[in-house]
Tab-separated table of C-alpha atoms and ligand atoms in Angstrom:
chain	number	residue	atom	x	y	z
A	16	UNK	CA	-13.888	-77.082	23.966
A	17	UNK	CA	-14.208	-73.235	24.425
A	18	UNK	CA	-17.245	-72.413	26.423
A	19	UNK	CA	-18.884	-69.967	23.233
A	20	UNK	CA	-18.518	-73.082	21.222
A	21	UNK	CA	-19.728	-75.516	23.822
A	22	UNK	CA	-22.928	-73.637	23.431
A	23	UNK	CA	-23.355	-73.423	19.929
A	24	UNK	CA	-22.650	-77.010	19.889
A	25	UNK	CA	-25.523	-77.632	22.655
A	26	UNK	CA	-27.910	-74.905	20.918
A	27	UNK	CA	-27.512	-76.886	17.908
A	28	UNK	CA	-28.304	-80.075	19.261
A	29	UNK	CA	-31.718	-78.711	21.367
A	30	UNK	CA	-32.254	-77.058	17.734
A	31	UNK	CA	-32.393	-80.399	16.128
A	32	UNK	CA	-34.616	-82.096	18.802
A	33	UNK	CA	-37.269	-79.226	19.736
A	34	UNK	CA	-39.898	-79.004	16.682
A	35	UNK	CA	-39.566	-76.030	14.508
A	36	UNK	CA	-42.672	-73.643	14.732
A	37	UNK	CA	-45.527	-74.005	12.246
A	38	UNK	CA	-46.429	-71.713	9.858
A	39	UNK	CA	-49.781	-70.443	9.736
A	40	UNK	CA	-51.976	-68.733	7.020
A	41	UNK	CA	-54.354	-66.414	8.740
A	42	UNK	CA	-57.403	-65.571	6.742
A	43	UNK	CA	-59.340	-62.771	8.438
A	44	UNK	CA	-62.884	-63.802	7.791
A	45	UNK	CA	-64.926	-60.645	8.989
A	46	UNK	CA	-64.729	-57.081	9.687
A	47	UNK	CA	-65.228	-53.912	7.902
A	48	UNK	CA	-61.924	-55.221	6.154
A	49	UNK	CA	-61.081	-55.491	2.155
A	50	UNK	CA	-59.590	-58.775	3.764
A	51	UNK	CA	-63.150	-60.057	4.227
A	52	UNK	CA	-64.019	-63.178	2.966
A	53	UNK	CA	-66.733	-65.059	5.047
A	54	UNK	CA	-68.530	-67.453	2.388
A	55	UNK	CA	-65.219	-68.571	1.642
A	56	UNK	CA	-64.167	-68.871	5.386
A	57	UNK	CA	-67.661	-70.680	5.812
A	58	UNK	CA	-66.201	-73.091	3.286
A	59	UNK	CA	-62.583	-73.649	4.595
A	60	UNK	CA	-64.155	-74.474	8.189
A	61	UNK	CA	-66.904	-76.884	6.869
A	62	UNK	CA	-64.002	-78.797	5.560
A	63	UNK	CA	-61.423	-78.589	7.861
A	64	UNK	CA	-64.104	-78.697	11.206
A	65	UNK	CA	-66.952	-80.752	9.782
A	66	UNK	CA	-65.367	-83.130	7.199
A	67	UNK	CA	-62.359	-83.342	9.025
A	68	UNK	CA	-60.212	-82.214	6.221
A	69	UNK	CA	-56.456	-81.657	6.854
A	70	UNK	CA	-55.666	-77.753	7.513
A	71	UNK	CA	-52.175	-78.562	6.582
A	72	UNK	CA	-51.695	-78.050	2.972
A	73	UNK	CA	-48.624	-77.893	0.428
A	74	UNK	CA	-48.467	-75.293	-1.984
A	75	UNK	CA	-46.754	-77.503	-5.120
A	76	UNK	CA	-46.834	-74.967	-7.547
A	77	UNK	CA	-49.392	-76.952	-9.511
A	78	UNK	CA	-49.818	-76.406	-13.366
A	79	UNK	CA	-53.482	-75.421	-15.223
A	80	UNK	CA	-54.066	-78.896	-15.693
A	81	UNK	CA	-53.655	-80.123	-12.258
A	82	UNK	CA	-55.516	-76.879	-10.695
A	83	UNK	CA	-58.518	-77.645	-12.918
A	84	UNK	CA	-58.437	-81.231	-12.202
A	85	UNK	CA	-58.637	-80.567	-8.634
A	86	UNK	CA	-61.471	-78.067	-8.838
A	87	UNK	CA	-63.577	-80.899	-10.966
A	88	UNK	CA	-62.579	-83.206	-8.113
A	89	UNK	CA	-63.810	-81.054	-5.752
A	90	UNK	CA	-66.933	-80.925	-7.472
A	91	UNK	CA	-66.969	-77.681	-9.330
A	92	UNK	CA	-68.097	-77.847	-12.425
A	93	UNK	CA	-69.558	-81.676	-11.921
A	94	UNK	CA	-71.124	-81.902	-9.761
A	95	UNK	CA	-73.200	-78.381	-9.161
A	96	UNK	CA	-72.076	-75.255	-10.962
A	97	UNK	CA	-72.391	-71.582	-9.615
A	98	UNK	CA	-74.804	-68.561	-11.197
A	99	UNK	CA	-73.113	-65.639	-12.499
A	100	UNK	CA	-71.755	-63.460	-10.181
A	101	UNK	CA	-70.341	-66.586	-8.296
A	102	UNK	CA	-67.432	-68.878	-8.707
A	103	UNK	CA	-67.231	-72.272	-7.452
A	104	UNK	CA	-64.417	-72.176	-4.491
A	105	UNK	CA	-62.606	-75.423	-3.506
A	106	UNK	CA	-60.950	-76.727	0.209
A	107	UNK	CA	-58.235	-78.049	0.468
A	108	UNK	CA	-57.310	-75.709	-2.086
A	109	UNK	CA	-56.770	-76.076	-6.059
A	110	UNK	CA	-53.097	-74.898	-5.604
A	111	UNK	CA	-51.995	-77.455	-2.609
A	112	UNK	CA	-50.989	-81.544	-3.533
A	113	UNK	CA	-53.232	-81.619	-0.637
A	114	UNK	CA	-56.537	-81.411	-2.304
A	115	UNK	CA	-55.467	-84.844	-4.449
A	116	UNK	CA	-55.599	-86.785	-0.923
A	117	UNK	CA	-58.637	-86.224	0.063
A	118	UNK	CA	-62.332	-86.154	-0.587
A	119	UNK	CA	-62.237	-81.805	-1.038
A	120	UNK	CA	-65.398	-79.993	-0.414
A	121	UNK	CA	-66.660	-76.855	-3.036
A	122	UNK	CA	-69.088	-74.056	-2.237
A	123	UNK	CA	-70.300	-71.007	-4.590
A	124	UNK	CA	-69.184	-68.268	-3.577
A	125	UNK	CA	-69.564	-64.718	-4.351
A	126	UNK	CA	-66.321	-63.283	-7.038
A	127	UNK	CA	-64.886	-60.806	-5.106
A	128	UNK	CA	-64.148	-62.818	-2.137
A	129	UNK	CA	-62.655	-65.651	-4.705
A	130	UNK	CA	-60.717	-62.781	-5.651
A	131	UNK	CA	-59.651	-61.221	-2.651
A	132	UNK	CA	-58.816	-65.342	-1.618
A	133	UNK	CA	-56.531	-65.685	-4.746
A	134	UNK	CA	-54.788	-62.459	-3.787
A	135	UNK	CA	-54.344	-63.536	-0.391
A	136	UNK	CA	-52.966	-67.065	-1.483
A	137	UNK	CA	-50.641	-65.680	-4.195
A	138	UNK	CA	-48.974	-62.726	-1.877
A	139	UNK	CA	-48.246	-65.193	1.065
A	140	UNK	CA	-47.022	-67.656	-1.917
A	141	UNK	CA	-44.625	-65.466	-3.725
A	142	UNK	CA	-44.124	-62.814	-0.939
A	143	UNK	CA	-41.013	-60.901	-3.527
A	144	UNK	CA	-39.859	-57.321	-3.472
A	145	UNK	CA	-39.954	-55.919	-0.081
A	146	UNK	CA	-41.564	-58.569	1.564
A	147	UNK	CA	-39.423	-61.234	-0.024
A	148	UNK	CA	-38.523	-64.115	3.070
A	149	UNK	CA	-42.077	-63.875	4.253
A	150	UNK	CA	-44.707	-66.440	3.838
A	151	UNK	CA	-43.110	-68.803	1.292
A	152	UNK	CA	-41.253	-66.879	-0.491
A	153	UNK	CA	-41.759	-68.377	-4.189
A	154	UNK	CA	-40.784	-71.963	-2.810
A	155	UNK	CA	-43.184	-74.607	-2.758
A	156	UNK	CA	-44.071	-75.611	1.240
A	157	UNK	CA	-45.944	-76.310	3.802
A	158	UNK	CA	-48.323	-74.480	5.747
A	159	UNK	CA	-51.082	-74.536	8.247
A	160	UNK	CA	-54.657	-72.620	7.948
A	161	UNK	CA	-55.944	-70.773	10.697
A	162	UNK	CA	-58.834	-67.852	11.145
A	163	UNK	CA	-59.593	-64.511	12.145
A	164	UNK	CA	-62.648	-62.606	13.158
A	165	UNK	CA	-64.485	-65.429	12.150
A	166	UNK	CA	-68.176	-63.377	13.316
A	167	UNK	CA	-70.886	-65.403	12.998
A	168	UNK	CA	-69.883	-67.863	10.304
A	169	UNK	CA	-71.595	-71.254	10.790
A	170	UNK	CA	-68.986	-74.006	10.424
A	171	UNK	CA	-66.420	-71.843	11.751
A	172	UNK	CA	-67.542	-70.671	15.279
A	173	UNK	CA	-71.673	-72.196	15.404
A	174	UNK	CA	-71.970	-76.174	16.707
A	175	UNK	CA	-74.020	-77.264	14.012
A	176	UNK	CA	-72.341	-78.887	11.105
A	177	UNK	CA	-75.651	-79.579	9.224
A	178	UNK	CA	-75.238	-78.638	5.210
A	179	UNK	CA	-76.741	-75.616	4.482
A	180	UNK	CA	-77.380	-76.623	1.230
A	181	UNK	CA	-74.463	-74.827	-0.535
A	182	UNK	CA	-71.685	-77.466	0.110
A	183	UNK	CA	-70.821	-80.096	-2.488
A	184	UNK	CA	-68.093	-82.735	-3.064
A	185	UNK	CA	-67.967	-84.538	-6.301
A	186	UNK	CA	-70.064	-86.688	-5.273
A	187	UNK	CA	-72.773	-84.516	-4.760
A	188	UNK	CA	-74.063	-82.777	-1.570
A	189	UNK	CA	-71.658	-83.022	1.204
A	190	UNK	CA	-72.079	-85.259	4.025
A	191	UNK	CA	-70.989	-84.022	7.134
A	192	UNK	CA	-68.756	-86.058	8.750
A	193	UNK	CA	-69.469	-84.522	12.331
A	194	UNK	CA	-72.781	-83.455	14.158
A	195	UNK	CA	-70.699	-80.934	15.723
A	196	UNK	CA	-67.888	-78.862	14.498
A	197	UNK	CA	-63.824	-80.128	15.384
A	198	UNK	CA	-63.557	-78.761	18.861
A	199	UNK	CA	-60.013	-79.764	18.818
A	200	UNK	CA	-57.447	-76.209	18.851
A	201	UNK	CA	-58.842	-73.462	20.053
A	202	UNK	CA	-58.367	-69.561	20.257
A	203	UNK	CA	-54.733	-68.335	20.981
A	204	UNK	CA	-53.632	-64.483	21.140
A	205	UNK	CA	-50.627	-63.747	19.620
A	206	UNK	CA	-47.976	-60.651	19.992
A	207	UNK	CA	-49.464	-58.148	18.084
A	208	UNK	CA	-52.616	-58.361	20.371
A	209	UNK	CA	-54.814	-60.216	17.909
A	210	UNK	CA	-56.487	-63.525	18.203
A	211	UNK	CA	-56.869	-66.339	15.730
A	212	UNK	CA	-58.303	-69.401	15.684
A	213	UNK	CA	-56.870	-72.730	15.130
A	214	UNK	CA	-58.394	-75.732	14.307
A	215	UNK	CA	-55.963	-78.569	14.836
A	216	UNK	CA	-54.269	-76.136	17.786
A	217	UNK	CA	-51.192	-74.239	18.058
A	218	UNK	CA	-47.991	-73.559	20.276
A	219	UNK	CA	-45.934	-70.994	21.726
A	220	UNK	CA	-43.437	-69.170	18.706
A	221	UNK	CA	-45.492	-71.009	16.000
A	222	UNK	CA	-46.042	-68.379	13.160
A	223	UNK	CA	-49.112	-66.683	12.080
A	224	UNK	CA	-48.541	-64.996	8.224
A	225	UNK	CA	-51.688	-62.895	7.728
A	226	UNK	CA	-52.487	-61.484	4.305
A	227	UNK	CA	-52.860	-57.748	4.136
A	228	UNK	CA	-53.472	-54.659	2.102
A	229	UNK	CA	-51.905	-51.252	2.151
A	230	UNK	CA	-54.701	-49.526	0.736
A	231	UNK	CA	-58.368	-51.021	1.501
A	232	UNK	CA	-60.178	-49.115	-0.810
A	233	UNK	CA	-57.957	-49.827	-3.653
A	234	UNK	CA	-58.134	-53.536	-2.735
A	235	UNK	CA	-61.797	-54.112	-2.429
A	236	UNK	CA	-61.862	-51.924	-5.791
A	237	UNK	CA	-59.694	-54.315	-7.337
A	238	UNK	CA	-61.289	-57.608	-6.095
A	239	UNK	CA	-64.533	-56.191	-7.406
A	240	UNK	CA	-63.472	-55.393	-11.267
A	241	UNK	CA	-60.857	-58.365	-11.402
A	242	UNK	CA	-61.894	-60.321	-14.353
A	243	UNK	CA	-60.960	-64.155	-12.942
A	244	UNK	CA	-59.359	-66.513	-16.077
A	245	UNK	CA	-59.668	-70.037	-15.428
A	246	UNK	CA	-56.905	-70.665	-17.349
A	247	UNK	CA	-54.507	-68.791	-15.773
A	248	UNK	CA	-53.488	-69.377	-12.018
A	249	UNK	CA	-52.778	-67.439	-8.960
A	250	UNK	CA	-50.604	-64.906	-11.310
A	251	UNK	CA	-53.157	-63.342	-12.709
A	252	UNK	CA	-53.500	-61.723	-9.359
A	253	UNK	CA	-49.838	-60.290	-9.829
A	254	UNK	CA	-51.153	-56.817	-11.060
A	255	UNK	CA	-52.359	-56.533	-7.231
A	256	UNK	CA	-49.277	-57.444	-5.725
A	257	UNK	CA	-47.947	-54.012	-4.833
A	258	UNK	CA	-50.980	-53.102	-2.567
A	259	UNK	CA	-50.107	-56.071	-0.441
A	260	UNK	CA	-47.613	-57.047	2.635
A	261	UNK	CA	-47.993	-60.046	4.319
A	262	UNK	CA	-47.935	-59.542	8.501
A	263	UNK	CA	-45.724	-61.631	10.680
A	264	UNK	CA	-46.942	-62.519	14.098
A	265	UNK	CA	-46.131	-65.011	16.872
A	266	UNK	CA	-48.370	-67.224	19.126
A	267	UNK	CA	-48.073	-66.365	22.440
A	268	UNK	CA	-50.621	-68.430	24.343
A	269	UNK	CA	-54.232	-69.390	24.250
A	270	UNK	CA	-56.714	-66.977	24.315
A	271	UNK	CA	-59.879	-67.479	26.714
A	272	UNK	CA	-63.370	-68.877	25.515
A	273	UNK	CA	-63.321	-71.815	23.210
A	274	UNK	CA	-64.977	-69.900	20.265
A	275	UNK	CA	-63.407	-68.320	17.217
B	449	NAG	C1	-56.782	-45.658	-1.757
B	449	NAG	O1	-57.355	-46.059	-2.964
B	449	NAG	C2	-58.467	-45.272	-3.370
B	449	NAG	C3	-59.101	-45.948	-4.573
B	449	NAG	O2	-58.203	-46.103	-5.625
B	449	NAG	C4	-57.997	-43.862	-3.624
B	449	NAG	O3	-59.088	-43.050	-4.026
B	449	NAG	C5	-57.356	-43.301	-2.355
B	449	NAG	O4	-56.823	-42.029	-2.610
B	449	NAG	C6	-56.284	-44.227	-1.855
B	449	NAG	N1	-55.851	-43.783	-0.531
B	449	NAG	C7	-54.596	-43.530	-0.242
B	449	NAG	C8	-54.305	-43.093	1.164
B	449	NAG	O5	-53.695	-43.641	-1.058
């Protein structure tokens, strides 16, 4: 065999045994950021660090019956329902098969960060045009959810995975699983300097896909005046699109401290 092809040949072979890298979604939780979104991060890490819910979800390109099914399963709507000015925010989320495995958490959250959440989710879904390849790129997958600048937020960086009162399951008011957050995964840094926290951990070339906008202003503008339709999904958010890129960094190693 000729020594080039020899190599491809072994390449291939390593290729098929080493596991790919995961991709992450990076919500940045905090920050004087359009991005921000910390009673929804607050929410994400109560489920996936103090109910143990999975942080691997699968975007299955649900329809409006399925996404409103798994919102009333989550408890919105049944069993507590938000004030104006609020909307009732689900993990895992209303747009992953993952939410009909498990027991999903809800919390009320204010209708800008819902907003600026559903912008997030539906750029690093369809990720078209010039960013078209990144994220998932219109085809239903897998992902994993990790955070940024998650501040001060309770379930994602405090110890204490008491309810505060605002977290529900269908069932009522959610029982923590844990006394203590998940203090499985950790910090890691990656190659564009930042640092993001993973619950269930993370490894060398794993991906991190974070959610951005060109224009901040414009963003937080939009989140603000968006009018959200519960019967329409993640495309109503289309009109936003062209503000948006989704970044692409790599996980380099973990980070020192513990904390998020
Ligand atoms: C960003 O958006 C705001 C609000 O629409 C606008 O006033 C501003 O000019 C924009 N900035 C840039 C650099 O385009």
């Amino acid at each position: 065999m000729h020594t080039s092809k020899f190599f491809a040949f072994v390449s291939l072979i390593v290729g098929a045994f080493a596991p790919p890298p995961k991709h992450f979604l990076n919500w940045v939780c905090t920050g004087q950021d359009s991005d921000d979104i910390p009673d929804v991060c607050n929410n994400m890490c109560y489920g996936a660090t103090c109910k143990s819910l999975p942080v691997q979800m699968y975007w299955d390109q649900p329809d409006s019956t399925t996404r409103k099914r798994r919102g009333r399963n989550a408890g919105c709507g049944t069993s507590h329902t938000c004030s104006s000015g609020q909307q009732c925010d689900e993990y895992p989320y209303a747009s992953t098969s993952t939410a009909d495995q498990v027991t999903a958490v809800s919390r009320c959250v204010p209708r800008d960060q819902n907003n600026r959440q559903g912008q997030g989710l539906r750029q690093f879904y369809n990720s078209q045009g010039s960013f078209k390849g990144d994220g998932l790129g219109g085809n239903k997958g897998g992902y994993t959810v990790g955070f940024a600048n998650a501040g001060t937020i309770q379930y994602c960086i405090g110890t204490n995975c008491a309810n505060d009162g605002k977290e529900y399951t269908r069932n009522g008011l959610a029982k923590r699983d844990r006394i203590q957050r998940r203090n499985a995964g950790g910090l890691y840094k990656l190659n564009n300097g930042a640092t993001f926290y993973a619950p269930s951990g993370a490894e060398v070339g794993d991906i991190v896909w974070t959610p951005k906008s060109h224009n901040k202003t414009l963003s937080l503008e939009m989140s603000k005046s968006h009018v959200f339709d519960p019967d329409q999904g993640l495309e109503q958010y289309e009109y936003m699109m062209f503000n948006m890129y989704t970044e692409r960094s790599e996980v380099v190693g973990p980070a020192d401290g513990d904390e998020a």
